[in-house]
CSV table of C-alpha atoms in Angstrom, one decimal:
chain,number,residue,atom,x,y,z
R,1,UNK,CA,52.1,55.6,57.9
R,2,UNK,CA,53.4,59.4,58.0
R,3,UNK,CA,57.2,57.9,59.0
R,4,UNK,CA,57.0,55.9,56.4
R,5,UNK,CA,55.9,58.5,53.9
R,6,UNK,CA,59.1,60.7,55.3
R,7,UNK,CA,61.3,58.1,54.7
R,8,UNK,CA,60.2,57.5,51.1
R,9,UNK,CA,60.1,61.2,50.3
R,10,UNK,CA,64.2,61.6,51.9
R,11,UNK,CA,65.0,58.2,49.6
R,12,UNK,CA,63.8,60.4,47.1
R,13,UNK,CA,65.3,63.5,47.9
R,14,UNK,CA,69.0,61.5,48.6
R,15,UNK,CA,71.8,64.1,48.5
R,16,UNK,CA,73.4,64.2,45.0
R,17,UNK,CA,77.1,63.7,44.4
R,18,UNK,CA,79.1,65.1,41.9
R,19,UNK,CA,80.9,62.7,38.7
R,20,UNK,CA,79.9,59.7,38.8
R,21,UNK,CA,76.9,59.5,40.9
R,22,UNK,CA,75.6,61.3,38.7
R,23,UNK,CA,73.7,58.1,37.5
R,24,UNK,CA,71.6,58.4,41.2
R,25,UNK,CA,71.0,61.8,40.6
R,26,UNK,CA,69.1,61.3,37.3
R,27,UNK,CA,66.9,58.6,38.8
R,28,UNK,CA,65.5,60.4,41.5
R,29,UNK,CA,64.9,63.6,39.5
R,30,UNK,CA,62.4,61.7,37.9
R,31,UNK,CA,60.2,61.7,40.5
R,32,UNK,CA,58.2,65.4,41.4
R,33,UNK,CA,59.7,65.9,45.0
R,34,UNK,CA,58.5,68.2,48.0
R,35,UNK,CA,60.5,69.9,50.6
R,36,UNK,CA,60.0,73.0,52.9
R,37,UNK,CA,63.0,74.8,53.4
R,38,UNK,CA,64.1,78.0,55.2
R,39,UNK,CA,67.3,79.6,54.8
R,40,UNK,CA,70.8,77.2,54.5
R,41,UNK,CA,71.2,78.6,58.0
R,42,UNK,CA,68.2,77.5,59.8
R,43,UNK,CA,67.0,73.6,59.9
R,44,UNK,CA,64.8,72.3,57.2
R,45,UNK,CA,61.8,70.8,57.7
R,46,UNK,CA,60.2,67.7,54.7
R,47,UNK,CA,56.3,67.6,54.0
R,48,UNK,CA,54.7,64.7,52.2
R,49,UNK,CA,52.6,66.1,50.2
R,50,UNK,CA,51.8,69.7,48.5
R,51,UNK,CA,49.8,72.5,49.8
R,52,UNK,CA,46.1,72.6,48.8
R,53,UNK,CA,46.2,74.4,45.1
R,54,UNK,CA,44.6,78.1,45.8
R,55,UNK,CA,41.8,79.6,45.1
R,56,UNK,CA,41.7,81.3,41.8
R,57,UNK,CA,42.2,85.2,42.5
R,58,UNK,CA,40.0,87.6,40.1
R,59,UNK,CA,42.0,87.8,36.8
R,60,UNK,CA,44.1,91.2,37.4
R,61,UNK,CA,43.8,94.1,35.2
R,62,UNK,CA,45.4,93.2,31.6
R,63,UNK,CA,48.8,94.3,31.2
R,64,UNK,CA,49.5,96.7,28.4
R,65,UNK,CA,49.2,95.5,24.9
R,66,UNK,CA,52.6,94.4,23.6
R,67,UNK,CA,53.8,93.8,19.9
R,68,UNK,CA,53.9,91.2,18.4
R,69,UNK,CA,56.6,88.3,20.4
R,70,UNK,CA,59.7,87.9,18.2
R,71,UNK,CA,63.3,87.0,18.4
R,72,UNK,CA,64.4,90.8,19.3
R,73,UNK,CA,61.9,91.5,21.7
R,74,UNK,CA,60.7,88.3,23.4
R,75,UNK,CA,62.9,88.9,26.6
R,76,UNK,CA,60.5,92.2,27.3
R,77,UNK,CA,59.1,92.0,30.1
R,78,UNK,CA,56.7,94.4,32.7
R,79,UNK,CA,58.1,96.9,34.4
R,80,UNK,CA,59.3,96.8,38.2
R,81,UNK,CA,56.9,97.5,41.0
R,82,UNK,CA,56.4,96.4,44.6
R,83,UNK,CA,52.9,96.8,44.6
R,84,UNK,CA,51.1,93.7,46.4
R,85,UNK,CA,48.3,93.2,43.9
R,86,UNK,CA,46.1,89.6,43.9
R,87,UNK,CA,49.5,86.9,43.3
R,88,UNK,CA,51.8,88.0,46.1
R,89,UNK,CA,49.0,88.5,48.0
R,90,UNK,CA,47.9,85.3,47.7
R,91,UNK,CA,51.5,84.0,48.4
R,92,UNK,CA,51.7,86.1,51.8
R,93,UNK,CA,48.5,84.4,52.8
R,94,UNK,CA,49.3,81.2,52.4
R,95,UNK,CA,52.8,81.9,53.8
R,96,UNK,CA,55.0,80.2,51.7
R,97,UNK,CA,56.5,80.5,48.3
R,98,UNK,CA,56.7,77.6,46.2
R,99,UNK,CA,59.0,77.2,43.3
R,100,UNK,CA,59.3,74.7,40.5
R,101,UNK,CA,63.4,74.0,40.3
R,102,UNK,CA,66.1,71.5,39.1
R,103,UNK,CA,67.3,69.4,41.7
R,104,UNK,CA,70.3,67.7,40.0
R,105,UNK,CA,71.7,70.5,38.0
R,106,UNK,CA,75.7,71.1,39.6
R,107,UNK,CA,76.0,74.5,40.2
R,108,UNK,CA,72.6,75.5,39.2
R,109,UNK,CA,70.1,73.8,41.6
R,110,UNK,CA,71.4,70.4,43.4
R,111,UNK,CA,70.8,69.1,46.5
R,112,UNK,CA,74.7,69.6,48.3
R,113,UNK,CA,75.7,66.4,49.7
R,114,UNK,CA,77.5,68.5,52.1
R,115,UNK,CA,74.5,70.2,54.0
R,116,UNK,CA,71.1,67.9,52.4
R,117,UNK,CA,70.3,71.9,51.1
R,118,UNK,CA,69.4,73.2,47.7
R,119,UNK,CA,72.2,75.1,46.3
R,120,UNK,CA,73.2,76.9,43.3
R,121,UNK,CA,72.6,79.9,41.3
R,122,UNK,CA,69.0,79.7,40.5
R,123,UNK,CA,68.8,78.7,44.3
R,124,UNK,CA,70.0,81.9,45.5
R,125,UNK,CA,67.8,83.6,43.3
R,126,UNK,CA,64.6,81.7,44.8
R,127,UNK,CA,65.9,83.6,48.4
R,128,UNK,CA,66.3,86.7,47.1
R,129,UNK,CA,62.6,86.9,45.8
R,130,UNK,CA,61.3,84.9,48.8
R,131,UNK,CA,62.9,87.0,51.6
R,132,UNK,CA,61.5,90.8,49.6
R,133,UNK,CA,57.8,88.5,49.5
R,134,UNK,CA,57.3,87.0,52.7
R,135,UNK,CA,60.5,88.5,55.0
R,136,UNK,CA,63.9,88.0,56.3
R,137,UNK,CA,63.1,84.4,57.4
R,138,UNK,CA,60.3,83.0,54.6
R,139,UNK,CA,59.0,79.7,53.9
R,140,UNK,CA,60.3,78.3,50.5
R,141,UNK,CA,58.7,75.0,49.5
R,142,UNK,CA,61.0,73.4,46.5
R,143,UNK,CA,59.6,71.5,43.8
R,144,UNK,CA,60.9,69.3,41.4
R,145,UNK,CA,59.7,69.7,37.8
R,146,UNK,CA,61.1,67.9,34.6
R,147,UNK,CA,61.7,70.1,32.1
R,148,UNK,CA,58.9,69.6,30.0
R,149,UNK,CA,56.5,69.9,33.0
R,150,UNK,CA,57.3,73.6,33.7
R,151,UNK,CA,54.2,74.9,32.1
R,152,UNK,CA,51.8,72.8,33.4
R,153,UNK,CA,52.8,73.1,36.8
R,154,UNK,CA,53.0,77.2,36.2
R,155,UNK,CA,48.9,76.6,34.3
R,156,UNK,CA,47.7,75.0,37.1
R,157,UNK,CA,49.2,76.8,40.0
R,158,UNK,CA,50.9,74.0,41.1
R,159,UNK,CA,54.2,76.1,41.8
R,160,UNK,CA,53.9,79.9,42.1
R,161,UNK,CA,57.1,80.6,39.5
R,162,UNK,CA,59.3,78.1,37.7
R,163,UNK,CA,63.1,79.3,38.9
R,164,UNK,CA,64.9,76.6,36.7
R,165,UNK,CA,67.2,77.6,34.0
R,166,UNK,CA,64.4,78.3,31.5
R,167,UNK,CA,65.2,80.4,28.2
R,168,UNK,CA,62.6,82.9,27.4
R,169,UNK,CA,61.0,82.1,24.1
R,170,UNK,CA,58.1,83.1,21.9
R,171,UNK,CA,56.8,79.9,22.1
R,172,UNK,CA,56.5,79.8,26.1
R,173,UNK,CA,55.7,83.1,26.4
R,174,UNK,CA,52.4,82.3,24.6
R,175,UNK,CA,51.7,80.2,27.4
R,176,UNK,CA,53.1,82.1,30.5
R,177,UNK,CA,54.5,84.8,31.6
R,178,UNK,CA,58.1,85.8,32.1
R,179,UNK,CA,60.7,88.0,34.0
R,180,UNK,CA,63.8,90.1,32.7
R,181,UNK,CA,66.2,87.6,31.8
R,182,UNK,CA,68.8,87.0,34.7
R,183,UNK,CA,71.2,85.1,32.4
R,184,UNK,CA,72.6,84.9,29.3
R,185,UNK,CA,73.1,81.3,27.5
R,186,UNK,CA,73.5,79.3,24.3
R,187,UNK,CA,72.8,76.0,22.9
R,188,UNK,CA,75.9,74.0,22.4
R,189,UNK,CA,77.3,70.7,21.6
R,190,UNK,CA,78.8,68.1,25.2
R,191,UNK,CA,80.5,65.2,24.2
R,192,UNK,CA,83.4,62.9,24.4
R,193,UNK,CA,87.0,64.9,24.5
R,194,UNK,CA,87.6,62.0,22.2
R,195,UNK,CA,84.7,62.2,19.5
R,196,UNK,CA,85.5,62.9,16.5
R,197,UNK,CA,82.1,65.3,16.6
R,198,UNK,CA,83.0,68.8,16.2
R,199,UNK,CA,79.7,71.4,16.8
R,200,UNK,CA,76.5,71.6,16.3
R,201,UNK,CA,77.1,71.0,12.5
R,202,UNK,CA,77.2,67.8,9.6
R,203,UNK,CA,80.1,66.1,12.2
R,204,UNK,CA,76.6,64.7,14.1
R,205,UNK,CA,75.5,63.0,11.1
R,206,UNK,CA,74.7,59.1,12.2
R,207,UNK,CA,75.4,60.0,15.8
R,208,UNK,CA,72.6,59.5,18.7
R,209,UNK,CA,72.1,63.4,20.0
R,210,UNK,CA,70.5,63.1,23.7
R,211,UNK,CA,68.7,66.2,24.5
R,212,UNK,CA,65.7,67.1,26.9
R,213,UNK,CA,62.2,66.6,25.9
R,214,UNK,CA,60.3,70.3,25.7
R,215,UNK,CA,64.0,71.3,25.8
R,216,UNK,CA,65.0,74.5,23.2
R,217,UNK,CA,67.8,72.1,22.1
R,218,UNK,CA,64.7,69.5,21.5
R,219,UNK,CA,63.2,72.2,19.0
R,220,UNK,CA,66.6,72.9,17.5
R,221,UNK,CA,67.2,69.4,16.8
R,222,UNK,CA,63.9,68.8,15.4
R,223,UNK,CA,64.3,71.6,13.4
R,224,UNK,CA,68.1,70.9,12.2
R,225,UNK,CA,69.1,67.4,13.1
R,226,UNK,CA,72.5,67.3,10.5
R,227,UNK,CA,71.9,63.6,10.1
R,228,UNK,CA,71.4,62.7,13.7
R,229,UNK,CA,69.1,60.8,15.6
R,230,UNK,CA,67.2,62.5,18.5
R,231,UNK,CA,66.9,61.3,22.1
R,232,UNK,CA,64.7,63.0,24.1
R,233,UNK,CA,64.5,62.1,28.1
R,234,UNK,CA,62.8,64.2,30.8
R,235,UNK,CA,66.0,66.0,32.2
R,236,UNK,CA,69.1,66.9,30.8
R,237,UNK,CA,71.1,65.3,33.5
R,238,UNK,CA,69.4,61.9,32.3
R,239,UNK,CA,71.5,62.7,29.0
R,240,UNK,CA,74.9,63.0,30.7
R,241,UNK,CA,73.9,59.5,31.9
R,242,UNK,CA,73.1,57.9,28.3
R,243,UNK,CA,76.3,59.5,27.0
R,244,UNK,CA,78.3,58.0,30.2
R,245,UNK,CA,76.5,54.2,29.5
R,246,UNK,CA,77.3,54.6,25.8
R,247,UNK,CA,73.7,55.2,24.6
R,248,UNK,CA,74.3,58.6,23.1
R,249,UNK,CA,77.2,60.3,21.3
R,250,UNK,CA,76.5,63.6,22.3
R,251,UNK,CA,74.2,66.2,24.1
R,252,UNK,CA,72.8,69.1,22.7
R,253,UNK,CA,71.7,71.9,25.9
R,254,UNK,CA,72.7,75.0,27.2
R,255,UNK,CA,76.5,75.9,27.3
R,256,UNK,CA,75.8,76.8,30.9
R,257,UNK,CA,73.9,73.6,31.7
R,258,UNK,CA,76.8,71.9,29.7
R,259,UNK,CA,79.7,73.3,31.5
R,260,UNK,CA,78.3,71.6,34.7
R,261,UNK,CA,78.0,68.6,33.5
R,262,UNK,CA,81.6,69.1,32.3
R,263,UNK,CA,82.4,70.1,35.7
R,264,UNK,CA,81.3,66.5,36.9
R,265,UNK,CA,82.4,64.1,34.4
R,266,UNK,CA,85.6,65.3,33.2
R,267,UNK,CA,85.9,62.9,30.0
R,268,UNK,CA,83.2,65.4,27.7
R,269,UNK,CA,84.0,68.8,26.8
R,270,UNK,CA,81.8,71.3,25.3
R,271,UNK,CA,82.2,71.3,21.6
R,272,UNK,CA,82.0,74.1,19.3
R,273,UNK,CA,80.9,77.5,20.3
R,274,UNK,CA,76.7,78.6,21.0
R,275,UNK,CA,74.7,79.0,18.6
R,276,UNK,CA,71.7,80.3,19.6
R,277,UNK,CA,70.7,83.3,22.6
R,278,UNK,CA,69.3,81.6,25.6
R,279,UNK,CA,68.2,84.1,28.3
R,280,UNK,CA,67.1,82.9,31.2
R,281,UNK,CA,64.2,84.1,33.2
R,282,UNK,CA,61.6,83.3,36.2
R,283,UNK,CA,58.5,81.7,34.8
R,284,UNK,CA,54.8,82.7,36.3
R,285,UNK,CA,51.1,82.0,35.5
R,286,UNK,CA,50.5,84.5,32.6
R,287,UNK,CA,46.9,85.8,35.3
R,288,UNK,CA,50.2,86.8,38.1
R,289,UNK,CA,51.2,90.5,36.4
R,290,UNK,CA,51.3,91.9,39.5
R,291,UNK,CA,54.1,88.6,40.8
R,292,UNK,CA,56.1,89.1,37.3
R,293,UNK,CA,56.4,93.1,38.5
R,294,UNK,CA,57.0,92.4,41.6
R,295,UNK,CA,60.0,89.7,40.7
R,296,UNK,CA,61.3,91.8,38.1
R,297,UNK,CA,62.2,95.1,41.2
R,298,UNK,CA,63.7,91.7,43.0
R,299,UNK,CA,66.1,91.6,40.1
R,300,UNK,CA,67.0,95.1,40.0
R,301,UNK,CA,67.7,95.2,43.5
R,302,UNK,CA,70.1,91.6,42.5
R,303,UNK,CA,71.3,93.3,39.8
R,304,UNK,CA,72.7,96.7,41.9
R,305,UNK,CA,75.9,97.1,42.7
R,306,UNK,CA,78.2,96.0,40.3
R,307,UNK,CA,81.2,94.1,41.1
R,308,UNK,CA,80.0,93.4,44.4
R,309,UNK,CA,76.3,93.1,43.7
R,310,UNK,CA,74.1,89.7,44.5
R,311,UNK,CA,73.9,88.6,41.2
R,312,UNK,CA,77.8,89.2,40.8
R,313,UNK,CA,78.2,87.1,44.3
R,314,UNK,CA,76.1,84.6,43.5
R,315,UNK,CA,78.0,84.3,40.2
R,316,UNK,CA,81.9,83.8,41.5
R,317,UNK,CA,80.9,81.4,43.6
R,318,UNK,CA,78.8,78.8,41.6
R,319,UNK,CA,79.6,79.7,37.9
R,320,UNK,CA,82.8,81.5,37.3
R,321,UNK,CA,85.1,78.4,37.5
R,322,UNK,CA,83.1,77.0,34.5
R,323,UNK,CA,81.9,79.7,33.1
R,324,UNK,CA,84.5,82.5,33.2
R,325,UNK,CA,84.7,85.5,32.0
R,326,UNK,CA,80.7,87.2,32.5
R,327,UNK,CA,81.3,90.7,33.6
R,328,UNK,CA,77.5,91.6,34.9
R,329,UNK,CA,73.8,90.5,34.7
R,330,UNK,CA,72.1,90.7,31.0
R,331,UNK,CA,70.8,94.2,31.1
R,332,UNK,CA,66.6,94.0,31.6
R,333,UNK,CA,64.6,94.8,28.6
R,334,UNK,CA,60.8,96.5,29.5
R,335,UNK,CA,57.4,95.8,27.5
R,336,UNK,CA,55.7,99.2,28.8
């Protein structure tokens, strides 16, 4: 029974390919997946199931009062501190992180048919904050989330943080609790290089816009649709696949998530420029203060250096070929 439960979950977890397999990749995504992994270097090792959800800790000591969430200020977040208060301590106990991520995003998070590993910017990330937690050589079990399944999974402790291209808003921040932003995004416009649709403006009127559901581009559409009709589907890869089978005329996401998709179908091009700030940050359990401080001295440490800083590394080698011309890190903003 257990070999056959290892080879279900590795059907699952099938290495995705780049262009057109892209069709695989959105299949399997749609399926919550499980995997323990250690660094690229070392072997990795597949469990069936999840760890046992933890004991509640005592709620920590409240966090400062902060004004009121709005557009300027909702990428504030608590200051830095490696203090180990009840979150990472209950992490370090159970020895092992475990992060809600994207699978199937190119350059982002995607499993590299090269090596069967997790790779991409947000994966580095994951490292960086597991190695300061748990050491040199931690445990890091990777979960699969759709995108609109982030909070839940981060309300019922399901994941410890959420690493997984998600924009800080006012709206999630009323339900959990984020980190300095590590990136800088905008919603834009993928489609056809031959549509005739233009940007995010009245060129999508009667046109099917594919976008993900508990997306930002979701509440933008809603909000604005220019005469189009919205499709919403649990990932945004899933969209890229309706546009390739002819079942949507365009996608509406992050220009970063867009440039990868882009980068693997090379008949769409971004259209028009961003219109909105997305800034990405690390999602927690609004109870874990003392995890969101503690992430947030991971990202200064990321962020030191400069040119030859982690976060710059990390950057040349999965994003600057599609996304070129970022100088540094957004620069973190502080509640308290």
């Amino acid at each position: 029974m257990r070999a056959r439960g290892l080879r279900n979950l590795r059907a699952v977890l099938a290495p995705v390919a780049s262009g057109m397999c892209v069709m695989a990749a959105a299949a399997a995504v749609l399926v919550p997946a499980l995997v323990h992994e250690t660094e690229p270097a070392g072997p990795v090792r597949h469990g069936a199931s999840a760890p046992a959800a933890p004991h509640r800790a005592p709620r920590p000591a409240a966090a400062p009062a902060a004004a009121k969430c709005t557009a300027q200020n909702a990428a504030e977040s608590l200051r830095p501190s490696s203090d180990d208060g009840a979150a990472v301590s209950r992490i370090k106990e159970k020895g092992q992180l475990v992060v809600g991520v994207d699978q199937n995003t190119y350059r982002w998070g995607y499993r590299d048919p090269a090596t069967g590993k997790l790779a991409g910017f947000d994966i580095d990330l994951v490292w960086a904050i597991a190695r300061d937690i748990l050491g040199p050589d931690p445990d890091v079990v990777f979960k699969a989330v759709p995108t609109a399944q982030r909070v839940p999974a981060l309300q019922r402790h399901t994941v410890d943080m959420v690493v997984r291209t998600m924009t800080i808003n006012c709206a999630r921040k009323a339900q959990v609790a984020f980190s300095t932003a590590y990136f800088q995004a905008g919603q834009q416009v993928l489609a056809p290089k031959a549509s005739k649709i233009k940007a995010f403006d009245d060129s999508l009127r009667g046109k099917r816009v594919c976008t993900a559901a508990g997306s930002t581009g979701e509440s933008e559409l809603r909000a604005q649709r220019h005469g189009a009709s919205v499709l919403a589907v649990p990932n945004q890869l899933d969209c890229l696949v309706r546009l390739q089978l002819g079942e949507a005329d365009a996608v509406l996401t992050d220009n970063a998530l867009a440039a990868a998709q882009a980068a693997q179908d090379p008949t769409v091009e971004l259209k028009g420029r961003p219109f909105t700030d997305e800034p990405y940050g690390v999602a927690m359990n609004q109870d874990d203060t003392d995890l969101v401080r503690r992430v947030n001295k991971v990202l200064d440490d990321y962020r030191d250096g400069g040119s030859d800083s982690l976060w710059m590394r990390s950057y040349r080698k999965w994003l600057r070929a599609d996304l070129p011309g970022i100088s540094g890190p957004p620069s973190p903003e502080y509640s308290d």
